[in-house]
Amino acid sequence: KVKRKNSSYYHRLMKRLKEAILLRMSYFIYCTVEVVMLVLGLVCFFALYFIPAGYGKLIDKKWGFSFNNKAAWMLMECPTLIVMLSLLFTLDYAHKPVRIVLVSFFLAHYIQRTLIFPMLIKGHSKMPLTIVAMGMVFNTVNAFLIGLWIFYFSPAEMYSRHWLTDPRFILGAVFFCAGMFINIQSDSYIRSLRTHGESKHYYPCKGMYRYVTSANYFGELLEWFGFAVLTWSSAGFLFLFWTACNLVPRSHALYKKYAQDFPDEVARYKPKRIIPFLY
């Protein structure tokens, strides 16, 4: 009996040791991917100042084959929902209700972006397949990083029910909701400038567009700043960093296009690019 008890204890100890080693190895890979993504974000930031992403107002045939904008947006954004919902329903994690609340912010944005936003697009614009493919890769990796942190790597007690009264969660939630409202309202205003089926561009000058030429991007930046704060995670701040690396150069390119196409309006309103009163 003593031998059996010792053998059972030894097997449990070895199992726990093996699990700990696998967890450390997994977390090392996770951190390595984050570092690689950080470097790639910097590369994209500088590259996009010289080679604007060719979609929307800046669409360019140099990016190759393009197809329907609605289908493109749905295809590009759908990996976020697939990955996050898969992690939500397959991983075993502590304090489930709180972690589900955290992920609900992420899902709310991407449900709107994947299933609602594309259906509201007017005109017959297209998006290059190259950009869609790159977006799908990024969205897949990003959703895994955020989901694995919330459901797997974060300390078990970090997201207990007390987190919902933590100032970081409350402040982050306020910023996220404000950013999402600005993002959706700004997109809606841009659409309202066109009649159905029209592709002509107009100068937006209401709402947050009074202060920046890329008000929808400002809203999205504010969203992911809020998400980074409410999760207080490296994955959240990495996503904010990547969002800025993508949208800040693009807002600069759009500002130049507005200044070229609507010089009188830009001179009159003197808007910034993406951050009111700053840039």
Short mmCIF file of C-alpha atoms in Angstrom, two decimals:
data_model
loop_
_atom_site.label_atom_id
_atom_site.label_comp_id
_atom_site.label_asym_id
_atom_site.label_seq_id
_atom_site.Cartn_x
_atom_site.Cartn_y
_atom_site.Cartn_z
CA LYS A 1 0.00 0.00 0.00
CA VAL A 2 2.85 2.38 0.84
CA LYS A 3 4.49 1.63 -2.50
CA ARG A 4 1.24 2.24 -4.36
CA LYS A 5 0.70 5.52 -2.49
CA ASN A 6 4.26 6.67 -3.27
CA SER A 7 3.87 5.63 -6.91
CA SER A 8 0.57 7.53 -7.21
CA TYR A 9 2.10 10.63 -5.62
CA TYR A 10 5.10 10.38 -7.97
CA HIS A 11 2.87 10.15 -11.05
CA ARG A 12 0.79 13.16 -9.94
CA LEU A 13 3.95 15.14 -9.27
CA MET A 14 5.41 14.28 -12.68
CA LYS A 15 2.11 15.16 -14.38
CA ARG A 16 2.05 18.58 -12.71
CA LEU A 17 5.70 19.15 -13.57
CA LYS A 18 5.04 18.23 -17.20
CA GLU A 19 2.03 20.58 -17.33
CA ALA A 20 4.11 23.40 -15.82
CA ILE A 21 6.88 22.89 -18.38
CA LEU A 22 4.39 22.82 -21.26
CA LEU A 23 2.76 25.99 -19.94
CA ARG A 24 6.14 27.75 -19.73
CA MET A 25 7.03 26.66 -23.25
CA SER A 26 3.63 27.77 -24.54
CA TYR A 27 3.95 31.16 -22.83
CA PHE A 28 7.45 31.60 -24.27
CA ILE A 29 6.08 31.00 -27.77
CA TYR A 30 3.20 33.37 -27.01
CA CYS A 31 5.60 36.14 -25.90
CA THR A 32 7.81 35.53 -28.94
CA VAL A 33 4.83 36.00 -31.26
CA GLU A 34 4.00 39.26 -29.45
CA VAL A 35 7.54 40.55 -29.99
CA VAL A 36 7.42 39.59 -33.68
CA MET A 37 4.08 41.36 -34.03
CA LEU A 38 5.51 44.45 -32.35
CA VAL A 39 8.38 44.60 -34.84
CA LEU A 40 6.06 43.98 -37.81
CA GLY A 41 3.81 46.77 -36.57
CA LEU A 42 6.71 49.21 -36.65
CA VAL A 43 7.62 48.09 -40.17
CA CYS A 44 4.02 48.60 -41.32
CA PHE A 45 3.87 52.02 -39.68
CA PHE A 46 6.79 53.39 -41.69
CA ALA A 47 5.92 51.46 -44.87
CA LEU A 48 2.37 52.81 -44.99
CA TYR A 49 3.66 56.39 -45.08
CA PHE A 50 5.25 55.55 -48.43
CA ILE A 51 2.83 52.90 -49.76
CA PRO A 52 -0.76 53.70 -48.72
CA ALA A 53 -3.02 50.65 -48.39
CA GLY A 54 -4.97 50.63 -51.67
CA TYR A 55 -8.60 50.34 -50.62
CA GLY A 56 -11.50 52.73 -50.07
CA LYS A 57 -10.67 56.27 -51.20
CA LEU A 58 -7.09 55.18 -51.86
CA ILE A 59 -7.82 52.10 -53.99
CA ASP A 60 -5.01 51.33 -56.43
CA LYS A 61 -4.82 48.74 -59.22
CA LYS A 62 -1.18 48.08 -58.27
CA TRP A 63 -2.47 45.91 -55.43
CA GLY A 64 -3.82 43.38 -57.94
CA PHE A 65 -7.16 41.63 -58.24
CA SER A 66 -10.03 43.34 -56.39
CA PHE A 67 -13.53 42.15 -55.59
CA ASN A 68 -16.79 43.30 -53.97
CA ASN A 69 -16.19 45.49 -50.92
CA LYS A 70 -19.00 43.97 -48.85
CA ALA A 71 -17.77 40.41 -49.34
CA ALA A 72 -14.18 41.56 -48.77
CA TRP A 73 -14.96 43.13 -45.38
CA MET A 74 -16.90 40.08 -44.21
CA LEU A 75 -14.17 37.69 -45.31
CA MET A 76 -11.38 39.79 -43.80
CA GLU A 77 -13.02 40.24 -40.40
CA CYS A 78 -14.68 36.84 -39.88
CA PRO A 79 -11.55 35.09 -38.46
CA THR A 80 -11.85 37.24 -35.33
CA LEU A 81 -15.28 35.82 -34.53
CA ILE A 82 -14.34 32.26 -35.43
CA VAL A 83 -11.17 32.24 -33.33
CA MET A 84 -12.57 34.05 -30.29
CA LEU A 85 -15.77 32.00 -30.11
CA SER A 86 -13.75 28.79 -30.52
CA LEU A 87 -11.52 29.73 -27.58
CA LEU A 88 -14.54 30.82 -25.55
CA PHE A 89 -16.26 27.44 -25.92
CA THR A 90 -13.26 25.07 -25.83
CA LEU A 91 -10.85 26.31 -23.14
CA ASP A 92 -11.35 25.64 -19.43
CA TYR A 93 -10.84 28.81 -17.39
CA ALA A 94 -11.56 30.37 -14.00
CA HIS A 95 -14.05 33.16 -13.28
CA LYS A 96 -15.94 32.55 -16.52
CA PRO A 97 -18.56 35.33 -16.21
CA VAL A 98 -15.94 38.12 -15.88
CA ARG A 99 -13.80 36.82 -18.72
CA ILE A 100 -16.87 36.53 -20.92
CA VAL A 101 -17.70 40.17 -20.10
CA LEU A 102 -14.18 41.20 -21.22
CA VAL A 103 -14.45 39.28 -24.48
CA SER A 104 -17.94 40.68 -25.12
CA PHE A 105 -16.39 44.09 -25.85
CA PHE A 106 -14.15 42.55 -28.51
CA LEU A 107 -17.02 40.53 -29.96
CA ALA A 108 -19.36 43.54 -30.01
CA HIS A 109 -16.94 45.45 -32.24
CA TYR A 110 -16.38 42.56 -34.62
CA ILE A 111 -20.01 41.48 -34.85
CA GLN A 112 -20.76 45.02 -35.98
CA ARG A 113 -17.71 45.10 -38.27
CA THR A 114 -18.25 41.67 -39.81
CA LEU A 115 -22.01 41.28 -40.06
CA ILE A 116 -23.52 44.78 -39.97
CA PHE A 117 -21.03 47.30 -41.36
CA PRO A 118 -20.53 45.55 -44.75
CA MET A 119 -24.27 45.45 -45.39
CA LEU A 120 -24.49 49.22 -44.94
CA ILE A 121 -21.79 50.07 -47.50
CA LYS A 122 -23.05 52.12 -50.43
CA GLY A 123 -21.58 52.29 -53.92
CA HIS A 124 -19.79 49.60 -55.89
CA SER A 125 -16.27 49.93 -54.51
CA LYS A 126 -13.86 47.01 -54.36
CA MET A 127 -10.99 45.81 -52.19
CA PRO A 128 -7.77 44.08 -53.35
CA LEU A 129 -7.51 40.39 -52.49
CA THR A 130 -3.96 41.02 -51.23
CA ILE A 131 -5.21 43.38 -48.53
CA VAL A 132 -8.02 40.99 -47.57
CA ALA A 133 -5.53 38.13 -47.19
CA MET A 134 -3.15 40.21 -45.04
CA GLY A 135 -6.07 41.38 -42.93
CA MET A 136 -7.24 37.81 -42.37
CA VAL A 137 -3.77 36.73 -41.20
CA PHE A 138 -3.49 39.65 -38.80
CA ASN A 139 -7.01 39.19 -37.43
CA THR A 140 -6.40 35.50 -36.83
CA VAL A 141 -3.14 36.04 -34.93
CA ASN A 142 -4.53 39.01 -33.01
CA ALA A 143 -7.66 37.14 -31.90
CA PHE A 144 -5.53 34.21 -30.72
CA LEU A 145 -3.23 36.52 -28.72
CA ILE A 146 -6.11 38.31 -27.00
CA GLY A 147 -8.19 35.16 -26.48
CA LEU A 148 -5.30 33.08 -25.13
CA TRP A 149 -4.40 35.82 -22.66
CA ILE A 150 -7.93 36.19 -21.33
CA PHE A 151 -8.81 32.48 -21.25
CA TYR A 152 -5.47 30.75 -20.70
CA PHE A 153 -2.36 32.75 -19.73
CA SER A 154 -3.76 35.45 -17.44
CA PRO A 155 -3.47 34.71 -13.70
CA ALA A 156 -6.50 32.83 -12.40
CA GLU A 157 -7.40 35.51 -9.85
CA MET A 158 -6.72 38.53 -12.07
CA TYR A 159 -10.19 38.61 -13.59
CA SER A 160 -12.24 37.76 -10.52
CA ARG A 161 -15.59 39.51 -9.98
CA HIS A 162 -13.70 42.34 -8.23
CA TRP A 163 -12.19 43.29 -11.60
CA LEU A 164 -15.57 44.69 -12.69
CA THR A 165 -15.28 47.41 -10.03
CA ASP A 166 -11.61 48.10 -10.72
CA PRO A 167 -10.98 51.68 -12.02
CA ARG A 168 -9.11 50.23 -15.02
CA PHE A 169 -12.12 48.23 -16.12
CA ILE A 170 -14.57 51.09 -15.58
CA LEU A 171 -12.41 53.71 -17.31
CA GLY A 172 -11.56 51.33 -20.16
CA ALA A 173 -15.22 50.44 -20.68
CA VAL A 174 -16.14 54.15 -20.89
CA PHE A 175 -13.42 54.83 -23.48
CA PHE A 176 -14.38 51.73 -25.48
CA CYS A 177 -18.08 52.62 -25.62
CA ALA A 178 -17.32 56.24 -26.50
CA GLY A 179 -14.95 55.13 -29.25
CA MET A 180 -17.41 52.63 -30.67
CA PHE A 181 -20.13 55.29 -30.74
CA ILE A 182 -17.83 57.75 -32.57
CA ASN A 183 -16.72 55.05 -35.00
CA ILE A 184 -20.25 53.92 -35.92
CA GLN A 185 -21.67 57.46 -36.00
CA SER A 186 -18.82 58.69 -38.21
CA ASP A 187 -19.24 55.80 -40.66
CA SER A 188 -22.97 56.48 -40.76
CA TYR A 189 -22.40 60.16 -41.51
CA ILE A 190 -19.98 59.36 -44.35
CA ARG A 191 -22.57 57.00 -45.88
CA SER A 192 -25.28 59.64 -45.60
CA LEU A 193 -23.34 61.93 -47.93
CA ARG A 194 -24.01 59.54 -50.82
CA THR A 195 -27.18 58.41 -52.51
CA HIS A 196 -27.65 54.69 -53.09
CA GLY A 197 -25.27 53.33 -55.72
CA GLU A 198 -23.21 56.53 -55.87
CA SER A 199 -19.40 56.33 -55.71
CA LYS A 200 -18.55 60.04 -55.59
CA HIS A 201 -16.64 61.32 -52.53
CA TYR A 202 -17.73 64.37 -50.52
CA TYR A 203 -15.99 66.42 -47.84
CA PRO A 204 -17.32 65.51 -44.35
CA CYS A 205 -17.55 68.44 -41.94
CA LYS A 206 -19.97 67.43 -39.17
CA GLY A 207 -19.54 65.60 -35.89
CA MET A 208 -15.96 64.63 -35.14
CA TYR A 209 -15.11 65.34 -38.77
CA ARG A 210 -15.14 68.99 -37.76
CA TYR A 211 -11.86 68.27 -35.94
CA VAL A 212 -10.23 65.41 -37.89
CA THR A 213 -10.49 64.09 -41.44
CA SER A 214 -10.53 60.49 -40.17
CA ALA A 215 -13.10 60.63 -37.37
CA ASN A 216 -14.03 56.96 -37.78
CA TYR A 217 -10.38 56.00 -37.25
CA PHE A 218 -10.18 58.22 -34.17
CA GLY A 219 -13.18 56.34 -32.79
CA GLU A 220 -11.52 53.00 -33.46
CA LEU A 221 -8.30 54.12 -31.77
CA LEU A 222 -10.31 55.19 -28.74
CA GLU A 223 -12.09 51.82 -28.70
CA TRP A 224 -8.92 49.77 -28.58
CA PHE A 225 -7.30 52.12 -26.07
CA GLY A 226 -10.29 51.41 -23.86
CA PHE A 227 -10.03 47.66 -24.48
CA ALA A 228 -6.32 47.67 -23.62
CA VAL A 229 -7.08 49.44 -20.34
CA LEU A 230 -10.10 47.31 -19.36
CA THR A 231 -8.14 44.07 -19.93
CA TRP A 232 -4.83 45.58 -18.72
CA SER A 233 -2.93 43.15 -20.92
CA SER A 234 0.08 43.16 -23.21
CA ALA A 235 -2.12 41.67 -25.96
CA GLY A 236 -4.59 44.53 -25.61
CA PHE A 237 -1.89 47.20 -25.78
CA LEU A 238 -0.25 45.40 -28.70
CA PHE A 239 -3.55 45.54 -30.58
CA LEU A 240 -3.80 49.28 -29.81
CA PHE A 241 -0.24 49.72 -31.10
CA TRP A 242 -1.04 47.82 -34.31
CA THR A 243 -4.24 49.81 -34.81
CA ALA A 244 -2.24 53.03 -34.53
CA CYS A 245 0.48 51.71 -36.87
CA ASN A 246 -2.18 50.99 -39.48
CA LEU A 247 -4.57 53.92 -39.07
CA VAL A 248 -2.22 56.84 -38.35
CA PRO A 249 -0.35 56.59 -41.69
CA ARG A 250 -3.64 55.96 -43.50
CA SER A 251 -5.20 59.04 -41.91
CA HIS A 252 -2.22 61.05 -43.18
CA ALA A 253 -2.77 59.75 -46.73
CA LEU A 254 -6.49 60.56 -46.52
CA TYR A 255 -5.72 64.05 -45.20
CA LYS A 256 -3.49 64.70 -48.21
CA LYS A 257 -6.23 63.46 -50.55
CA TYR A 258 -8.83 65.70 -48.92
CA ALA A 259 -6.42 68.64 -49.14
CA GLN A 260 -5.93 67.90 -52.83
CA ASP A 261 -9.60 67.33 -53.69
CA PHE A 262 -11.16 69.87 -51.29
CA PRO A 263 -8.52 72.58 -50.67
CA ASP A 264 -11.04 75.28 -49.74
CA GLU A 265 -12.81 73.12 -47.15
CA VAL A 266 -9.54 71.98 -45.54
CA ALA A 267 -8.31 75.59 -45.40
CA ARG A 268 -11.60 76.68 -43.85
CA TYR A 269 -12.02 74.01 -41.16
CA LYS A 270 -8.30 73.33 -40.52
CA PRO A 271 -8.89 69.76 -39.31
CA LYS A 272 -6.21 67.47 -37.91
CA ARG A 273 -5.67 64.00 -39.29
CA ILE A 274 -6.80 61.54 -36.62
CA ILE A 275 -6.32 62.97 -33.10
CA PRO A 276 -8.28 66.19 -32.40
CA PHE A 277 -6.08 69.25 -31.81
CA LEU A 278 -2.88 67.16 -31.91
CA TYR A 279 -2.31 65.27 -35.18
#
